[in-house]
mmCIF file with all atom_site columns, C-alpha atoms in Angstrom:
data_model
loop_
_atom_site.group_PDB
_atom_site.id
_atom_site.type_symbol
_atom_site.label_atom_id
_atom_site.label_alt_id
_atom_site.label_comp_id
_atom_site.label_asym_id
_atom_site.label_entity_id
_atom_site.label_seq_id
_atom_site.pdbx_PDB_ins_code
_atom_site.Cartn_x
_atom_site.Cartn_y
_atom_site.Cartn_z
_atom_site.occupancy
_atom_site.B_iso_or_equiv
_atom_site.pdbx_formal_charge
_atom_site.auth_seq_id
_atom_site.auth_comp_id
_atom_site.auth_asym_id
_atom_site.auth_atom_id
_atom_site.pdbx_PDB_model_num
ATOM 1   C CA . MET S 1 1   ? -23.019 -14.979 9.225   1.00 0.00 ? 136 MET S CA 1
ATOM 2   C CA . GLN S 1 2   ? -23.690 -11.436 10.385  1.00 0.00 ? 137 GLN S CA 1
ATOM 3   C CA . ALA S 1 3   ? -21.089 -8.729  9.825   1.00 0.00 ? 138 ALA S CA 1
ATOM 4   C CA . ASP S 1 4   ? -22.124 -7.036  13.095  1.00 0.00 ? 139 ASP S CA 1
ATOM 5   C CA . THR S 1 5   ? -21.525 -10.165 15.201  1.00 0.00 ? 140 THR S CA 1
ATOM 6   C CA . PRO S 1 6   ? -18.450 -11.873 13.754  1.00 0.00 ? 141 PRO S CA 1
ATOM 7   C CA . LYS S 1 7   ? -17.145 -14.962 15.473  1.00 0.00 ? 142 LYS S CA 1
ATOM 8   C CA . VAL S 1 8   ? -14.177 -17.262 15.090  1.00 0.00 ? 143 VAL S CA 1
ATOM 9   C CA . GLY S 1 9   ? -14.556 -19.362 11.970  1.00 0.00 ? 144 GLY S CA 1
ATOM 10  C CA . ASP S 1 10  ? -16.726 -16.872 10.041  1.00 0.00 ? 145 ASP S CA 1
ATOM 11  C CA . LYS S 1 11  ? -15.620 -16.341 6.479   1.00 0.00 ? 146 LYS S CA 1
ATOM 12  C CA . PHE S 1 12  ? -15.511 -12.969 4.761   1.00 0.00 ? 147 PHE S CA 1
ATOM 13  C CA . TRP S 1 13  ? -14.376 -11.851 1.323   1.00 0.00 ? 148 TRP S CA 1
ATOM 14  C CA . PHE S 1 14  ? -11.178 -9.789  1.395   1.00 0.00 ? 149 PHE S CA 1
ATOM 15  C CA . GLN S 1 15  ? -10.967 -7.246  -1.415  1.00 0.00 ? 150 GLN S CA 1
ATOM 16  C CA . PRO S 1 16  ? -7.898  -5.008  -1.715  1.00 0.00 ? 151 PRO S CA 1
ATOM 17  C CA . TYR S 1 17  ? -8.496  -1.360  -2.562  1.00 0.00 ? 152 TYR S CA 1
ATOM 18  C CA . GLU S 1 18  ? -5.818  -1.410  -5.261  1.00 0.00 ? 153 GLU S CA 1
ATOM 19  C CA . ARG S 1 19  ? -4.582  -4.053  -7.669  1.00 0.00 ? 154 ARG S CA 1
ATOM 20  C CA . ARG S 1 20  ? -1.022  -3.591  -6.519  1.00 0.00 ? 155 ARG S CA 1
ATOM 21  C CA . CYS S 1 21  ? -1.839  -4.768  -2.998  1.00 0.00 ? 156 CYS S CA 1
ATOM 22  C CA . TYR S 1 22  ? 0.451   -7.590  -1.889  1.00 0.00 ? 157 TYR S CA 1
ATOM 23  C CA . ILE S 1 23  ? -2.518  -9.824  -1.093  1.00 0.00 ? 158 ILE S CA 1
ATOM 24  C CA . SER S 1 24  ? -4.970  -10.878 -3.776  1.00 0.00 ? 159 SER S CA 1
ATOM 25  C CA . PRO S 1 25  ? -8.763  -11.011 -3.324  1.00 0.00 ? 160 PRO S CA 1
ATOM 26  C CA . GLN S 1 26  ? -9.664  -14.127 -1.344  1.00 0.00 ? 161 GLN S CA 1
ATOM 27  C CA . VAL S 1 27  ? -11.737 -15.663 1.411   1.00 0.00 ? 162 VAL S CA 1
ATOM 28  C CA . ALA S 1 28  ? -10.507 -14.685 4.871   1.00 0.00 ? 163 ALA S CA 1
ATOM 29  C CA . THR S 1 29  ? -11.405 -16.637 7.985   1.00 0.00 ? 164 THR S CA 1
ATOM 30  C CA . ILE S 1 30  ? -11.743 -14.977 11.385  1.00 0.00 ? 165 ILE S CA 1
ATOM 31  C CA . MET S 1 31  ? -9.155  -16.515 13.725  1.00 0.00 ? 166 MET S CA 1
ATOM 32  C CA . GLY S 1 32  ? -9.806  -14.274 16.716  1.00 0.00 ? 167 GLY S CA 1
ATOM 33  C CA . VAL S 1 33  ? -12.316 -11.681 17.888  1.00 0.00 ? 168 VAL S CA 1
ATOM 34  C CA . GLY S 1 34  ? -11.239 -8.870  20.172  1.00 0.00 ? 169 GLY S CA 1
ATOM 35  C CA . ARG S 1 35  ? -12.911 -5.751  21.467  1.00 0.00 ? 170 ARG S CA 1
ATOM 36  C CA . LYS S 1 36  ? -11.915 -3.722  18.368  1.00 0.00 ? 171 LYS S CA 1
ATOM 37  C CA . TRP S 1 37  ? -10.110 -6.070  15.954  1.00 0.00 ? 172 TRP S CA 1
ATOM 38  C CA . LEU S 1 38  ? -10.789 -9.252  14.045  1.00 0.00 ? 173 LEU S CA 1
ATOM 39  C CA . THR S 1 39  ? -7.664  -11.351 13.526  1.00 0.00 ? 174 THR S CA 1
ATOM 40  C CA . LEU S 1 40  ? -7.528  -12.947 10.079  1.00 0.00 ? 175 LEU S CA 1
ATOM 41  C CA . ASP S 1 41  ? -5.853  -15.990 8.585   1.00 0.00 ? 176 ASP S CA 1
ATOM 42  C CA . ILE S 1 42  ? -4.421  -14.028 5.643   1.00 0.00 ? 177 ILE S CA 1
ATOM 43  C CA . GLY S 1 43  ? -1.384  -11.780 5.448   1.00 0.00 ? 178 GLY S CA 1
ATOM 44  C CA . HIS S 1 44  ? 1.136   -11.406 8.219   1.00 0.00 ? 179 HIS S CA 1
ATOM 45  C CA . GLY S 1 45  ? -0.915  -10.644 11.313  1.00 0.00 ? 180 GLY S CA 1
ATOM 46  C CA . MET S 1 46  ? -3.603  -8.952  9.256   1.00 0.00 ? 181 MET S CA 1
ATOM 47  C CA . ARG S 1 47  ? -6.542  -7.643  11.227  1.00 0.00 ? 182 ARG S CA 1
ATOM 48  C CA . ALA S 1 48  ? -9.770  -5.832  10.429  1.00 0.00 ? 183 ALA S CA 1
ATOM 49  C CA . ASP S 1 49  ? -11.767 -3.255  12.337  1.00 0.00 ? 184 ASP S CA 1
ATOM 50  C CA . LYS S 1 50  ? -14.739 -5.020  13.862  1.00 0.00 ? 185 LYS S CA 1
ATOM 51  C CA . LEU S 1 51  ? -17.195 -2.221  12.984  1.00 0.00 ? 186 LEU S CA 1
ATOM 52  C CA . THR S 1 52  ? -16.048 -0.992  9.573   1.00 0.00 ? 187 THR S CA 1
ATOM 53  C CA . LEU S 1 53  ? -14.408 -4.219  8.329   1.00 0.00 ? 188 LEU S CA 1
ATOM 54  C CA . ALA S 1 54  ? -11.500 -2.082  7.037   1.00 0.00 ? 189 ALA S CA 1
ATOM 55  C CA . ILE S 1 55  ? -8.129  -3.797  7.158   1.00 0.00 ? 190 ILE S CA 1
ATOM 56  C CA . ASP S 1 56  ? -5.648  -2.150  9.532   1.00 0.00 ? 191 ASP S CA 1
ATOM 57  C CA . GLY S 1 57  ? -2.926  -0.378  7.576   1.00 0.00 ? 192 GLY S CA 1
ATOM 58  C CA . ARG S 1 58  ? -0.812  -0.002  10.733  1.00 0.00 ? 193 ARG S CA 1
ATOM 59  C CA . GLY S 1 59  ? -0.013  3.649   10.152  1.00 0.00 ? 194 GLY S CA 1
ATOM 60  C CA . ARG S 1 60  ? -0.404  3.511   6.387   1.00 0.00 ? 195 ARG S CA 1
ATOM 61  C CA . THR S 1 61  ? -3.415  3.523   4.099   1.00 0.00 ? 196 THR S CA 1
ATOM 62  C CA . ALA S 1 62  ? -5.692  0.549   4.681   1.00 0.00 ? 197 ALA S CA 1
ATOM 63  C CA . PRO S 1 63  ? -4.917  -2.093  2.043   1.00 0.00 ? 198 PRO S CA 1
ATOM 64  C CA . GLY S 1 64  ? -8.527  -3.220  1.666   1.00 0.00 ? 199 GLY S CA 1
ATOM 65  C CA . ARG S 1 65  ? -11.619 -4.339  3.511   1.00 0.00 ? 200 ARG S CA 1
ATOM 66  C CA . LEU S 1 66  ? -13.754 -7.335  4.267   1.00 0.00 ? 201 LEU S CA 1
ATOM 67  C CA . TRP S 1 67  ? -17.148 -7.998  2.745   1.00 0.00 ? 202 TRP S CA 1
ATOM 68  C CA . PRO S 1 68  ? -19.702 -10.526 4.000   1.00 0.00 ? 203 PRO S CA 1
ATOM 69  C CA . SER S 1 69  ? -19.277 -12.360 0.674   1.00 0.00 ? 204 SER S CA 1
ATOM 70  C CA . GLN S 1 70  ? -17.825 -11.938 -2.798  1.00 0.00 ? 205 GLN S CA 1
ATOM 71  C CA . ALA S 1 71  ? -21.389 -11.513 -4.098  1.00 0.00 ? 206 ALA S CA 1
ATOM 72  C CA . ASP S 1 72  ? -21.959 -8.581  -1.702  1.00 0.00 ? 207 ASP S CA 1
ATOM 73  C CA . TYR S 1 73  ? -18.774 -6.957  -2.975  1.00 0.00 ? 208 TYR S CA 1
ATOM 74  C CA . GLU S 1 74  ? -19.824 -7.433  -6.607  1.00 0.00 ? 209 GLU S CA 1
ATOM 75  C CA . VAL S 1 75  ? -23.300 -5.967  -5.968  1.00 0.00 ? 210 VAL S CA 1
ATOM 76  C CA . GLU S 1 76  ? -21.663 -2.897  -4.433  1.00 0.00 ? 211 GLU S CA 1
ATOM 77  C CA . CYS S 1 77  ? -19.359 -2.569  -7.464  1.00 0.00 ? 212 CYS S CA 1
ATOM 78  C CA . VAL S 1 78  ? -22.375 -2.563  -9.795  1.00 0.00 ? 213 VAL S CA 1
ATOM 79  C CA . ARG S 1 79  ? -24.150 -0.009  -7.581  1.00 0.00 ? 214 ARG S CA 1
ATOM 80  C CA . GLN S 1 80  ? -21.086 2.259   -7.508  1.00 0.00 ? 215 GLN S CA 1
ATOM 81  C CA . ALA S 1 81  ? -20.667 2.008   -11.292 1.00 0.00 ? 216 ALA S CA 1
ATOM 82  C CA . ALA S 1 82  ? -24.328 2.934   -11.827 1.00 0.00 ? 217 ALA S CA 1
ATOM 83  C CA . LEU S 1 83  ? -24.009 5.893   -9.468  1.00 0.00 ? 218 LEU S CA 1
ATOM 84  C CA . HIS S 1 84  ? -20.836 7.053   -11.213 1.00 0.00 ? 219 HIS S CA 1
ATOM 85  C CA . SER S 1 85  ? -22.542 6.767   -14.602 1.00 0.00 ? 220 SER S CA 1
ATOM 86  C CA . LEU S 1 86  ? -25.526 8.789   -13.362 1.00 0.00 ? 221 LEU S CA 1
ATOM 87  C CA . ARG S 1 87  ? -23.225 11.444  -11.922 1.00 0.00 ? 222 ARG S CA 1
ATOM 88  C CA . ARG S 1 88  ? -21.314 11.754  -15.212 1.00 0.00 ? 223 ARG S CA 1
ATOM 89  C CA . TYR S 1 89  ? -24.553 11.943  -17.185 1.00 0.00 ? 224 TYR S CA 1
ATOM 90  C CA . MET S 1 90  ? -25.974 14.616  -14.895 1.00 0.00 ? 225 MET S CA 1
ATOM 91  C CA . GLU S 1 91  ? -22.817 16.709  -15.167 1.00 0.00 ? 226 GLU S CA 1
ATOM 92  C CA . SER S 1 92  ? -22.537 16.537  -18.924 1.00 0.00 ? 227 SER S CA 1
ATOM 93  C CA . HIS S 1 93  ? -26.041 16.182  -20.360 1.00 0.00 ? 228 HIS S CA 1
ATOM 94  C CA . ALA S 1 94  ? -29.099 16.163  -18.170 1.00 0.00 ? 229 ALA S CA 1
ATOM 95  C CA . SER S 1 95  ? -28.431 19.223  -16.070 1.00 0.00 ? 230 SER S CA 1
ATOM 96  C CA . ARG S 1 96  ? -28.772 21.559  -19.064 1.00 0.00 ? 231 ARG S CA 1
ATOM 97  C CA . GLY S 1 97  ? -32.368 20.630  -19.803 1.00 0.00 ? 232 GLY S CA 1
ATOM 98  C CA . LEU S 1 98  ? -33.755 20.273  -16.294 1.00 0.00 ? 233 LEU S CA 1
ATOM 99  C CA . THR S 1 99  ? -36.345 22.671  -14.989 1.00 0.00 ? 234 THR S CA 1
ATOM 100 C CA . LEU S 1 100 ? -36.208 23.989  -11.439 1.00 0.00 ? 235 LEU S CA 1
ATOM 101 C CA . GLU S 1 101 ? -39.164 21.745  -10.615 1.00 0.00 ? 236 GLU S CA 1
ATOM 102 C CA . GLN S 1 102 ? -37.306 18.650  -11.841 1.00 0.00 ? 237 GLN S CA 1
ATOM 103 C CA . ILE S 1 103 ? -34.195 19.638  -9.891  1.00 0.00 ? 238 ILE S CA 1
ATOM 104 C CA . ASN S 1 104 ? -36.322 20.062  -6.769  1.00 0.00 ? 239 ASN S CA 1
ATOM 105 C CA . GLN S 1 105 ? -37.887 16.619  -7.350  1.00 0.00 ? 240 GLN S CA 1
ATOM 106 C CA . ALA S 1 106 ? -34.414 15.079  -7.620  1.00 0.00 ? 241 ALA S CA 1
ATOM 107 C CA . ASN S 1 107 ? -33.358 16.849  -4.423  1.00 0.00 ? 242 ASN S CA 1
ATOM 108 C CA . THR S 1 108 ? -36.420 15.422  -2.681  1.00 0.00 ? 243 THR S CA 1
ATOM 109 C CA . ILE S 1 109 ? -35.537 11.898  -3.851  1.00 0.00 ? 244 ILE S CA 1
ATOM 110 C CA . PHE S 1 110 ? -32.029 12.317  -2.389  1.00 0.00 ? 245 PHE S CA 1
ATOM 111 C CA . GLY S 1 111 ? -33.330 13.796  0.848   1.00 0.00 ? 246 GLY S CA 1
ATOM 112 C CA . ARG S 1 112 ? -31.940 17.260  0.203   1.00 0.00 ? 247 ARG S CA 1
ATOM 113 C CA . GLU S 1 113 ? -33.727 20.524  0.773   1.00 0.00 ? 248 GLU S CA 1
ATOM 114 C CA . THR S 1 114 ? -35.045 22.322  -2.294  1.00 0.00 ? 249 THR S CA 1
ATOM 115 C CA . GLN S 1 115 ? -34.317 25.925  -3.304  1.00 0.00 ? 250 GLN S CA 1
#
């Protein structure tokens, strides 16, 4: 299954953005494919944006999004946690002892221009 070419019958992992969402994490099957929206078999007429896989909030905040699989979602969670940990470390510890050269090397790694 390719996220960029969804078709009827494809299965995605639905993950709500918040725990208090009225629908729990689960497998969602594509029931229809339109020009912009994917119709899902979960919720009451729930649909997802075909490009972003974000669930339509219908005028409110989107309740969640689709992932190609639960494993893909979990890998992204680990990546986000590692990035958050690095950011916290940089803010509280590492930035004090870095030389300008090291800061410039880090900027290069992240594709930013150096000072």
